[in-house]
Coordinates of C-alpha atoms in Angstrom, one line a residue:
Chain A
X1 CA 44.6 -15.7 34.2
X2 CA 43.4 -17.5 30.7
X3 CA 39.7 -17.4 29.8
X4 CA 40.6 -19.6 27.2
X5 CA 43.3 -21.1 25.3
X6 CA 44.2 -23.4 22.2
X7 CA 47.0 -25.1 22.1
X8 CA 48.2 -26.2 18.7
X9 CA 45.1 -26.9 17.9
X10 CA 43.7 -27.8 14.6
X11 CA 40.7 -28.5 12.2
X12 CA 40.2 -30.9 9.9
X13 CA 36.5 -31.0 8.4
X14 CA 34.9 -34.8 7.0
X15 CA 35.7 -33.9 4.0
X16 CA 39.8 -33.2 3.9
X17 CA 39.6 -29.6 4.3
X18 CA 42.0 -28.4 6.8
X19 CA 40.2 -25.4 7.9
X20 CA 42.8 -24.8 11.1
X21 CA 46.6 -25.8 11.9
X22 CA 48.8 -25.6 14.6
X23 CA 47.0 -22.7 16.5
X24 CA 48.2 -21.7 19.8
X25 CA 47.0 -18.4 21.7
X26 CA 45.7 -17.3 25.0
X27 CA 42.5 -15.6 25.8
X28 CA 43.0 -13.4 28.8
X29 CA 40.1 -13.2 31.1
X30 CA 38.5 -9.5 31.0
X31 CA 40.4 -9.1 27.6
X32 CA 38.8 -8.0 24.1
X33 CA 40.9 -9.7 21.2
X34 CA 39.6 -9.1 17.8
X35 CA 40.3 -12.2 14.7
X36 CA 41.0 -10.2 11.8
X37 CA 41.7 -11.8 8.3
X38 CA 40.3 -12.6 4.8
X39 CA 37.1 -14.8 3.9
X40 CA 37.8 -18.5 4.4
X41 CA 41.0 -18.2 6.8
X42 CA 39.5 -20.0 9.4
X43 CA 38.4 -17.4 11.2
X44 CA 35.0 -18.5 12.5
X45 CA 36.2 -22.1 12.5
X46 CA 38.5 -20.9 15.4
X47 CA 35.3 -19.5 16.6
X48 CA 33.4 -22.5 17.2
X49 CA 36.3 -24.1 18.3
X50 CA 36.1 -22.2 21.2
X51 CA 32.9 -22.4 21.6
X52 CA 32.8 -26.3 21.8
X53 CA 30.7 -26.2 18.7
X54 CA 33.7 -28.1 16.5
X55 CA 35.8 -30.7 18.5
X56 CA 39.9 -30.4 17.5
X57 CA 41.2 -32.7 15.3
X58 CA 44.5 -32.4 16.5
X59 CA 45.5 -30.2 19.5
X60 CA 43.4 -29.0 22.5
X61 CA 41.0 -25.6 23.6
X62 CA 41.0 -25.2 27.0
X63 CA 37.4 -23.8 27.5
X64 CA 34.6 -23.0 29.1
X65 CA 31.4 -25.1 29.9
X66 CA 28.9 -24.2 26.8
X67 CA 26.5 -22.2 29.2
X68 CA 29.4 -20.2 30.1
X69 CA 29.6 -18.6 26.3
X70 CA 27.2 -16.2 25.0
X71 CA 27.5 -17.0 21.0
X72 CA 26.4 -13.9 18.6
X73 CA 25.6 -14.8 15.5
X74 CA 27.0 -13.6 11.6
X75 CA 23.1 -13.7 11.3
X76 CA 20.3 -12.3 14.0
X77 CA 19.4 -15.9 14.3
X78 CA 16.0 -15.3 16.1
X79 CA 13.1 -17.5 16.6
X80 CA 10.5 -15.6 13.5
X81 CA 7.4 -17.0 16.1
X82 CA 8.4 -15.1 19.3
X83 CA 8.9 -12.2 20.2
X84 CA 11.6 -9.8 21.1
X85 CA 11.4 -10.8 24.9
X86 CA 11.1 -14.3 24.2
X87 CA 13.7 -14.4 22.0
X88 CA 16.2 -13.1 24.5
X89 CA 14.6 -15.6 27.3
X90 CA 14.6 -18.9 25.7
X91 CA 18.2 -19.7 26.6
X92 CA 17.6 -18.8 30.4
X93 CA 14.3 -20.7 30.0
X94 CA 15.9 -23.8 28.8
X95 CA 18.5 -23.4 31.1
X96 CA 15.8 -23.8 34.0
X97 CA 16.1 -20.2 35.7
X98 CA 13.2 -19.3 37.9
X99 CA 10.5 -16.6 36.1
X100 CA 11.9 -13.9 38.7
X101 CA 15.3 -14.3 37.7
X102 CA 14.9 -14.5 34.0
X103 CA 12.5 -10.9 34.3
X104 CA 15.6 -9.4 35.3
X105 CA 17.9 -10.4 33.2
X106 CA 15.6 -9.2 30.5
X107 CA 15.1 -6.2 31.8
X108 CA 18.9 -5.8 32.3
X109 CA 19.4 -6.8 28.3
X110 CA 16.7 -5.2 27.0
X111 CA 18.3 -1.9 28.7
X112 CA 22.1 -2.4 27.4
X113 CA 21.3 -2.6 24.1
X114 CA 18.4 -0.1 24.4
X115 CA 15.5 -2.6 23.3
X116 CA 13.1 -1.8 26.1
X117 CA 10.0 -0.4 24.0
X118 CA 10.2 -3.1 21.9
X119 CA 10.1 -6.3 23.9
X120 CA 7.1 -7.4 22.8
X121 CA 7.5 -6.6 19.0
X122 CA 8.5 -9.6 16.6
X123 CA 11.4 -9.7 14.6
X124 CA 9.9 -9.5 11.8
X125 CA 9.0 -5.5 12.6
X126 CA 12.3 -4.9 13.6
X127 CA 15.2 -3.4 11.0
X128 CA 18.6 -5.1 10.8
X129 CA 20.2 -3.6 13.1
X130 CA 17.5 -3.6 15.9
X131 CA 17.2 -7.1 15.3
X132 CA 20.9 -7.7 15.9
X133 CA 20.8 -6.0 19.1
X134 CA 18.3 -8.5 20.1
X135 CA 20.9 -11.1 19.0
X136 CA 23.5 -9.4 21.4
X137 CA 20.9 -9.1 24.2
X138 CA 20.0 -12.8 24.3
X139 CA 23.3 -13.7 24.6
X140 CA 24.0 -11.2 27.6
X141 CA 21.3 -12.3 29.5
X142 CA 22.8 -15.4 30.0
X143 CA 25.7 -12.9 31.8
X144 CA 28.1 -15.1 30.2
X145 CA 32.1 -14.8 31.3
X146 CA 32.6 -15.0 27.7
X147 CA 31.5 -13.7 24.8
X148 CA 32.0 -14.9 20.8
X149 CA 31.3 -13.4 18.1
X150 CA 31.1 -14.1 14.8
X151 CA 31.3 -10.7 12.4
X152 CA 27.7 -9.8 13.7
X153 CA 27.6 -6.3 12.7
X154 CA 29.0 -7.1 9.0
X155 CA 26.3 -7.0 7.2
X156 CA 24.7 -3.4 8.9
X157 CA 25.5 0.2 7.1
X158 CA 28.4 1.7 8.7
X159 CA 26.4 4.1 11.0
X160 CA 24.5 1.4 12.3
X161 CA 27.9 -0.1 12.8
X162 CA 29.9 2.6 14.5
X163 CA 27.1 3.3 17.4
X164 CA 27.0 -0.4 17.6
X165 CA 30.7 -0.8 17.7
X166 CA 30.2 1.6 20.6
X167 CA 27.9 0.2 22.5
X168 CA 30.1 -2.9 22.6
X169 CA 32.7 -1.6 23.8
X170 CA 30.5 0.5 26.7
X171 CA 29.1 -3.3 27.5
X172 CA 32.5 -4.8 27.6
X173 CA 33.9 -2.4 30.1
X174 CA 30.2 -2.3 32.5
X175 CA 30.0 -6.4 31.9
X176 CA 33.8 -6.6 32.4
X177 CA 33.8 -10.3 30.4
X178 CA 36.0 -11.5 27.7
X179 CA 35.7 -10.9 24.2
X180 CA 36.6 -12.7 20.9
X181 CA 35.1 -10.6 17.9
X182 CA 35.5 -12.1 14.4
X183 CA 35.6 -9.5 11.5
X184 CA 37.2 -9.0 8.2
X185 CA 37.2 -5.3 8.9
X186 CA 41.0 -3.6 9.7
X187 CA 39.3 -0.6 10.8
X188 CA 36.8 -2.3 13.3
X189 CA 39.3 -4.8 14.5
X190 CA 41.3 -1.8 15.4
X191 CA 38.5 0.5 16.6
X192 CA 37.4 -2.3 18.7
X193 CA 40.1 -4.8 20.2
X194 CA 43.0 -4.5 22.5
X195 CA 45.0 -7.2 20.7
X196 CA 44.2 -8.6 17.4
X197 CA 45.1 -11.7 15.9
X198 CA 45.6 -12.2 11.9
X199 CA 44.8 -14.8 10.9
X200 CA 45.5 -16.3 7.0
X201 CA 44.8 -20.0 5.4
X202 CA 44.2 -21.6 8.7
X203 CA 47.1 -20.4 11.0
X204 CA 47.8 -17.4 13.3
X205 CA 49.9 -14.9 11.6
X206 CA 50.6 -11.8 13.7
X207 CA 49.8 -11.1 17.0
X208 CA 49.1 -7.0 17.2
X209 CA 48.3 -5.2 20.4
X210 CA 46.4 -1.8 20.0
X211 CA 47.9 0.9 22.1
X212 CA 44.6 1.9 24.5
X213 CA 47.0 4.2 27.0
X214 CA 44.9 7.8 26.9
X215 CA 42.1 6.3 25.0
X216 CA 39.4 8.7 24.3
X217 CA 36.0 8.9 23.1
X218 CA 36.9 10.2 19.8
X219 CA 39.4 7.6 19.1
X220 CA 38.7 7.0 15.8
X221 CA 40.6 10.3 15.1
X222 CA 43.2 9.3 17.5
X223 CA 46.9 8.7 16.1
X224 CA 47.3 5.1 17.7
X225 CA 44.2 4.1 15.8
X226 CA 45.6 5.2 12.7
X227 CA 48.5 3.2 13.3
X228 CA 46.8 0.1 14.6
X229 CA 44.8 0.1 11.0
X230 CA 48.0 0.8 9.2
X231 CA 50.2 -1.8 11.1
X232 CA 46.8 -4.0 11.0
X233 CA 46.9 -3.4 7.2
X234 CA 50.3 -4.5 6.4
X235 CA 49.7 -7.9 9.0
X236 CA 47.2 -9.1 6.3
X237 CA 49.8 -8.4 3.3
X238 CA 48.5 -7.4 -0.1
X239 CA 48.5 -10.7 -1.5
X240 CA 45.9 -12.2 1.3
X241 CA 44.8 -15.7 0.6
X242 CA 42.0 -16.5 -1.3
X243 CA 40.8 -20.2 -0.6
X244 CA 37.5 -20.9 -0.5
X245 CA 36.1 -23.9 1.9
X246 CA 34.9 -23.0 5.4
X247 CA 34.4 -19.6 6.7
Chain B
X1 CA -15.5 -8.5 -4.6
X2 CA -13.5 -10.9 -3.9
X3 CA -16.3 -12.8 -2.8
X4 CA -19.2 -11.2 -4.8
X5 CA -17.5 -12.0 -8.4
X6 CA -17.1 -15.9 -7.9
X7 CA -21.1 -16.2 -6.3
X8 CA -22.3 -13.9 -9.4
X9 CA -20.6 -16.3 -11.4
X10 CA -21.9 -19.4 -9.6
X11 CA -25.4 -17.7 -9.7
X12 CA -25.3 -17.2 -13.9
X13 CA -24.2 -20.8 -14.6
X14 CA -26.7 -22.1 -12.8
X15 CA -29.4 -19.5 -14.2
X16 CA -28.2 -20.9 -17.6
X17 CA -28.0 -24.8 -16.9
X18 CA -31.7 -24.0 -15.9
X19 CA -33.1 -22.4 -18.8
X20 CA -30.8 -24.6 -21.0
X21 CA -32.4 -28.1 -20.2
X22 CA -35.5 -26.7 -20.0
X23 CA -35.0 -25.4 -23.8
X24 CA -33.3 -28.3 -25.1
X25 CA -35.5 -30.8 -23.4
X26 CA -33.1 -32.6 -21.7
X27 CA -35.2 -35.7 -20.2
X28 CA -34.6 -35.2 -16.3
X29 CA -32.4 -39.0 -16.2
X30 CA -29.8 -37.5 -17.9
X31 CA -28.7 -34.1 -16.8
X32 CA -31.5 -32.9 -14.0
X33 CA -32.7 -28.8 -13.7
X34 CA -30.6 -27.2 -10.8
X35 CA -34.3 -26.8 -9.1
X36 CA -34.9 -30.4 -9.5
X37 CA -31.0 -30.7 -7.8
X38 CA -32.6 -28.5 -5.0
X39 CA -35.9 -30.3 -4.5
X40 CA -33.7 -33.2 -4.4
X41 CA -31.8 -32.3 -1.8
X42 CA -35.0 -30.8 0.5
X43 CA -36.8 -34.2 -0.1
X44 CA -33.9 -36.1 1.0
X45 CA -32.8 -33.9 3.7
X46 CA -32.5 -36.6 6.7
X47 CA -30.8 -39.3 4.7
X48 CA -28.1 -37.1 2.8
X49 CA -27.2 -35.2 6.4
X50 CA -27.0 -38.6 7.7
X51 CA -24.9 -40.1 4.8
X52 CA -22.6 -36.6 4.9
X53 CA -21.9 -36.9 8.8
X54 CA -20.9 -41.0 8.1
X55 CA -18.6 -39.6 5.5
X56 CA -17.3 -36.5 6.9
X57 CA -16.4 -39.4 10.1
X58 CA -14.5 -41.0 8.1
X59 CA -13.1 -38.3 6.5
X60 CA -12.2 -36.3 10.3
X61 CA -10.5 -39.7 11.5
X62 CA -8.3 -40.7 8.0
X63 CA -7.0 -36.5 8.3
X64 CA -6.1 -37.2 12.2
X65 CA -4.2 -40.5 12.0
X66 CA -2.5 -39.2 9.0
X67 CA -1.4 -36.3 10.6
X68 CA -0.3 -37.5 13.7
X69 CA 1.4 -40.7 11.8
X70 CA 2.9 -38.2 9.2
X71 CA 4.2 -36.1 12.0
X72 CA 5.4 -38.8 14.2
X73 CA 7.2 -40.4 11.5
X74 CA 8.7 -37.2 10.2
X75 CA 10.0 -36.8 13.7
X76 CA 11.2 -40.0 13.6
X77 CA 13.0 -39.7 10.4
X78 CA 15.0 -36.4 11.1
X79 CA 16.4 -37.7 14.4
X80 CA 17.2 -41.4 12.6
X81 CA 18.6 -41.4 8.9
X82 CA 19.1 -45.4 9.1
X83 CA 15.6 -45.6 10.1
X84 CA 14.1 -43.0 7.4
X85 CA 16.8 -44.9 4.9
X86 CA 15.1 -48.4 5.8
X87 CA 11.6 -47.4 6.0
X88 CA 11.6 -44.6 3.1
X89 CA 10.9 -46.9 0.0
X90 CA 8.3 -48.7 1.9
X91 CA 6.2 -45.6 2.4
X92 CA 6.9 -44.8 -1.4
X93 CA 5.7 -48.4 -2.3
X94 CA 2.7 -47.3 -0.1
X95 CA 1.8 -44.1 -1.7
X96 CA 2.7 -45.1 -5.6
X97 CA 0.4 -48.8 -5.5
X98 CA -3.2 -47.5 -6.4
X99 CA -5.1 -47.8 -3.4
X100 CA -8.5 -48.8 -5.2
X101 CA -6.2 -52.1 -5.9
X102 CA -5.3 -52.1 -1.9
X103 CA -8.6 -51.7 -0.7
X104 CA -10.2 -55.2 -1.1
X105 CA -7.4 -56.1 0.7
X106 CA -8.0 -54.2 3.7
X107 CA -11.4 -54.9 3.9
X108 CA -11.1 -58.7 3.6
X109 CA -8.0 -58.1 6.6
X110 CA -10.2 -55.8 8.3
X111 CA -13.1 -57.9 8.3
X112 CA -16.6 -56.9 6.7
X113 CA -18.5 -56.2 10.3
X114 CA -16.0 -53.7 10.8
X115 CA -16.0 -51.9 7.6
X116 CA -15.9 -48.5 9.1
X117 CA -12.5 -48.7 10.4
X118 CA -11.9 -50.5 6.6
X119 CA -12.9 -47.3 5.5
X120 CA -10.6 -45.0 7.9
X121 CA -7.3 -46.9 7.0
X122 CA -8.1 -46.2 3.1
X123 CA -8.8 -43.0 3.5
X124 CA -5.5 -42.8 5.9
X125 CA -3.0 -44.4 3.0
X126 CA -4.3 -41.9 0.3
X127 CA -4.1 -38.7 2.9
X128 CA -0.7 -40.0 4.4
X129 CA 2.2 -39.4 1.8
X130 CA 1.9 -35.7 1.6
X131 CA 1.9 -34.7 4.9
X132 CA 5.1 -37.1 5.8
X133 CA 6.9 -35.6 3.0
X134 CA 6.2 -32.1 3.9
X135 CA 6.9 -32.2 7.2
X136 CA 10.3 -34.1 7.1
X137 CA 11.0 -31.3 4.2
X138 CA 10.2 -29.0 6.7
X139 CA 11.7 -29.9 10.1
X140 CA 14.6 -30.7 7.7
X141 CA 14.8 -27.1 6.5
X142 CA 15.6 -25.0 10.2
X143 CA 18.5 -23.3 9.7
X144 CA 21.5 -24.5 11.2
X145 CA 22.6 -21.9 13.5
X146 CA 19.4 -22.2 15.5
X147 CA 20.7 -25.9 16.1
X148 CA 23.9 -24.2 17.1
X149 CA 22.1 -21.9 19.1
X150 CA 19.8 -24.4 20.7
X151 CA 22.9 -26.9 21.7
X152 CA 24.8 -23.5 23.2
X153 CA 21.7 -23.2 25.4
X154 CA 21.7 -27.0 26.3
X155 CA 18.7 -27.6 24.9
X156 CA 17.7 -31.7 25.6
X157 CA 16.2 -33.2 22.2
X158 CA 12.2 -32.3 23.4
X159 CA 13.1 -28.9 23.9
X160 CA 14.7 -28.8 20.5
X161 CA 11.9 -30.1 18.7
X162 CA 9.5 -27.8 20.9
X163 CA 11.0 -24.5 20.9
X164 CA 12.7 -24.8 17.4
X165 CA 11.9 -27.7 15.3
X166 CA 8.2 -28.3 15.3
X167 CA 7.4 -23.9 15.2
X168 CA 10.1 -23.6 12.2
X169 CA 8.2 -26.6 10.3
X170 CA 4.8 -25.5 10.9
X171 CA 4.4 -23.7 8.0
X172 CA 5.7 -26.9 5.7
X173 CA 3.0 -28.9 8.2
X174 CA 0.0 -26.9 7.5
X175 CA 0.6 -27.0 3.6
X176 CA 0.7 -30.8 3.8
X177 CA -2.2 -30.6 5.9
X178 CA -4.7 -28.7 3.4
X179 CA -3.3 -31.3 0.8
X180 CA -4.2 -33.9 2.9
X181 CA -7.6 -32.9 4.5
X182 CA -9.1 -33.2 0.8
X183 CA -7.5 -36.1 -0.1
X184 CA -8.8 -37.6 3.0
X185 CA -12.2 -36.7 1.6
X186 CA -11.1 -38.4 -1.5
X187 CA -9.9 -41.5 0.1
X188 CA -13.2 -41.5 2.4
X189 CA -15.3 -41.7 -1.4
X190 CA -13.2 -44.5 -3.0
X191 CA -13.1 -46.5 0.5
X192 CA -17.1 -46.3 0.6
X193 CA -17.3 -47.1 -3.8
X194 CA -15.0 -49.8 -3.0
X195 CA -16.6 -51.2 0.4
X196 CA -19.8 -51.1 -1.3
X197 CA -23.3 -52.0 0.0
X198 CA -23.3 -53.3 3.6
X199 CA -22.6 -50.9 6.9
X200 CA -21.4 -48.4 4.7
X201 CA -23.9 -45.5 4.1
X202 CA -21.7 -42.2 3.1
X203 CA -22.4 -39.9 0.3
X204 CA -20.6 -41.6 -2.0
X205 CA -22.9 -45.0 -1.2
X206 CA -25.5 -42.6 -1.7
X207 CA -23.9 -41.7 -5.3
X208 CA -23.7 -45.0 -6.3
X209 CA -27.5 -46.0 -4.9
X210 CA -29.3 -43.1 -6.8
X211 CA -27.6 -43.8 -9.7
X212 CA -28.6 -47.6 -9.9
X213 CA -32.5 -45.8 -9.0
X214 CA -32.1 -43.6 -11.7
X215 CA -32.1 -40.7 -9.5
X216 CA -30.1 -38.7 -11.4
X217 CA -31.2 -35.3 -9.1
X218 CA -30.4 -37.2 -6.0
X219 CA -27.3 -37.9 -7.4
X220 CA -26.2 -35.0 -8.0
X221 CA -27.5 -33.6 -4.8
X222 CA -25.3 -36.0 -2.7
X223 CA -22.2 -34.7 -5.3
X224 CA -23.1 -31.0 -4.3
X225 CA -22.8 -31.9 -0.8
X226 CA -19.5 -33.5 -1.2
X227 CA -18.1 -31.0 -3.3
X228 CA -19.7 -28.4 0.1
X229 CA -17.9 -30.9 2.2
X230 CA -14.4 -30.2 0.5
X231 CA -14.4 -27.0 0.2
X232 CA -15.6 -26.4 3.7
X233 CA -12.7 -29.0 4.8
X234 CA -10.3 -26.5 2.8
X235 CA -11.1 -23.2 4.0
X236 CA -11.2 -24.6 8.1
X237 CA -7.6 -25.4 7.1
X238 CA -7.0 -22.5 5.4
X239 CA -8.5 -20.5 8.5
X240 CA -6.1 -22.9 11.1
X241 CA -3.0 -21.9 9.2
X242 CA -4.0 -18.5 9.1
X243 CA -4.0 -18.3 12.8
X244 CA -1.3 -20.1 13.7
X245 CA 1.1 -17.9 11.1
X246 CA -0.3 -14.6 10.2
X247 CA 1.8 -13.0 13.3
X248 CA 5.3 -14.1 12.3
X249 CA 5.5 -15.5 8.7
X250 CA 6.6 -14.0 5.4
X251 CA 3.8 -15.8 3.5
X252 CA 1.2 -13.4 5.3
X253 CA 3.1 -10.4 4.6
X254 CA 1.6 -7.8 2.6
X255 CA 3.8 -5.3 0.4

């Protein structure tokens, strides 16, 4: 059963840039797929494809209603003027949950990304990669089915990044929702994903499922991650694209 | 000392204007002693409170129309570019045309037995430009991905300018506001030199009557009070953006 799907779809900004061609791929519902490739191939235009933020100019998504989709940012993207709980809120607010209901759902987010001390701070005491967490949070609370994200953790130190990289993962298999995960990293598109899609000047390249059978906690030192990096690696080609235009 | 040093300083120049035309024999018509300024003022207590509360009216209503026209328009103008595109160079034409040349104008439209309200739509064109042009500047400025995020949520057009629009643009509000409150207060002065004699009894129709009297300490008296009038006018501002921003925004961070 598809989450979501594109069928030959493509993207073609105002102003001539064909940012996405002739894209087809399934999103399986429950599944974490990862959208590897180098600045500019399109990768977050696929993004907000899916997400119903860019229309196809050719093709079709098969999608999801936009309050289905719980959006994370390449930025934090928080409101400066409110507060950590407020933050994570407004959607649900807007989305006209009763109070009761929307304490909860806090509660819940705040606790899986481990924000509960600091729900009233404002993001503005926060460091980078608290205030990504935040980010993350507000889109759990809405308890989406999906979840799209757009290299959020690229611009953390790698620490930051690893535990972060693991607390994903620990949300994805509590939450049990679908996953898209935009990065230009090999290593956390393989650390990550169960299937990865390369991506280069606007069109699917490879298709590359990462082996999870025996998976442990310490897969990073695992032999099937090795390979998926490797295998990963040689997807993207040395002599990756370059074109500027849309990210 | 950050308040100390600037009252010291106030205090000398004044210790030396004193002694200086007392010295030189400067005859009173011409430049008047600070304590003649002061006696002034005591003498003419009821009529210059009077004359400040008619001005700072005029002022307080000019600084509320133009904010809530500057904002409603900016509002206006972000949601509708072929309305801020017909409408744009109008407001330009507006703000550029020298509103001591406009204001005959007004009061003949407005009618002399209603020169107050003469007064308040002078005062409004002068304080008017700079708060439209920072607020459209700054609801223009929210970064895109809080649109994104806002139109993820479902978020109708009130919402958007409620929870995003209108909190993001604050800060480019309130510096078009302290711009404007003393250019209301500048526009209040050349409405009432312009209006003239008549129903019109402000500070600056004060000015203009001591002067004609040769009450050169009167006049400066009424001045003081104006200049009072400003810089209270500033600081309220000042205080209001402090309030509204000091939580969340860079421009109140220290370090």
């Amino acid at each position: 059963m598809n989450a979501l799907a594109l069928n030959a779809a493509g993207l073609r900004y105002d102003n001539g840039f064909t940012a996405l061609s002739d894209i087809t791929a399934q999103f399986a519902r429950g599944s974490f797929t990862a959208l590897v490739g180098p600045s500019g191939c399109g990768k977050s235009s696929l993004l907000r494809l899916l997400a119903g933020l860019e229309q196809p100019t050719i093709g079709s998504v098969t999608g999801l209603a936009q309050s289905d989709i719980g959006f994370v940012f390449q930025e934090p993207t928080l409101l400066a003027w409110r507060s950590v709980a407020e933050n994570i809120t407004l959607p649900l607010k807007i989305e006209g949950h009763a109070r009761s209901e929307i304490d909860t759902r806090l509660a819940e987010a705040l606790q899986l990304v481990g924000l509960t001390d600091f729900a009233d701070a404002l993001p503005r005491q926060l460091s980078g990669g608290m205030k990504m967490r935040v980010s993350l949070a507000r889109a759990l609370a809405k308890r989406p089915p999906v979840l799209l994200m757009d290299e959020p953790f690229a611009a953390l130190d790698e620490l930051t990044r690893f535990r972060l990289d693991d607390d994903l993962r620990a949300i994805w298999r509590q939450q049990d929702c679908t996953i898209v995960f935009v990065t230009h990293s090999v290593t956390e598109a393989a650390y990550l994903a169960e299937r990865a899609l390369v991506m280069q000047e606007g069109k699917l390249k490879a298709e590359i499922t990462i082996d999870q059978a025996g998976r442990t906690d310490n897969f990073r030192g695992a032999p099937t991650y090795t390979e998926a990096c490797a295998e990963l690696s040689q997807a993207l080609g040395h002599k990756s694209g370059h074109k500027s235009g849309a990210a | 000392m950050r308040y100390l040093v600037p009252v010291l300083v106030g205090i000398a120049l004044l210790a030396i204007w004193e002694v200086w035309v007392s010295l030189a024999n400067i005859p009173v018509f011409i430049l008047p002693r600070p304590s003649a300024i002061g006696a002034a003022l005591v003498d003419n207590f009821a009529t210059l409170m009077a004359a400040l509360w008619v001005t700072l009216k005029v002022t307080a209503a000019a600084f509320f129309w133009a904010a809530a026209s500057a904002i409603g328009l900016a509002i206006i103008f972000t949601r509708a570019r072929l309305i801020e595109m017909a409408l744009y160079p109008y407001v330009v034409t507006l703000q550029v045309t020298p509103v001591v040349a406009i204001a005959p104008l007004i009061l003949i439209w407005v009618g002399f037995d209603n020169v107050s309200r003469a007064l308040v739509i002078i005062a409004w064109i002068v304080a008017f430009f700079p708060m439209l042009t920072n607020s459209v500047q700054g609801l223009r400025s929210v970064d895109p991905q809080l649109h994104d995020l806002m139109r993820l949520s479902g978020a109708n057009w009130w919402q958007r300018l409620c929870y995003l629009e209108l909190p993001a643009a604050l800060p480019s509000i309130l510096t078009g506001a302290k711009i404007s409150g003393g250019l209301a207060l500048i526009g209040a002065v050349v409405a009432e030199f312009v209006a003239g004699s008549g129903a019109s009894t402000g500070l600056a129709w004060r000015i203009i009557e001591a002067g004609n009297r040769l009450e050169i300490a009167t006049m400066f008296a009424s001045l003081a009070l104006l200049s009072a009038l400003g810089i209270v006018l500033f600081y309220l501002l000042s205080f209001c953006e402090w309030l509204l921003l000091h939580r969340w925004h860079d421009s109140f961070q220290r370090g």
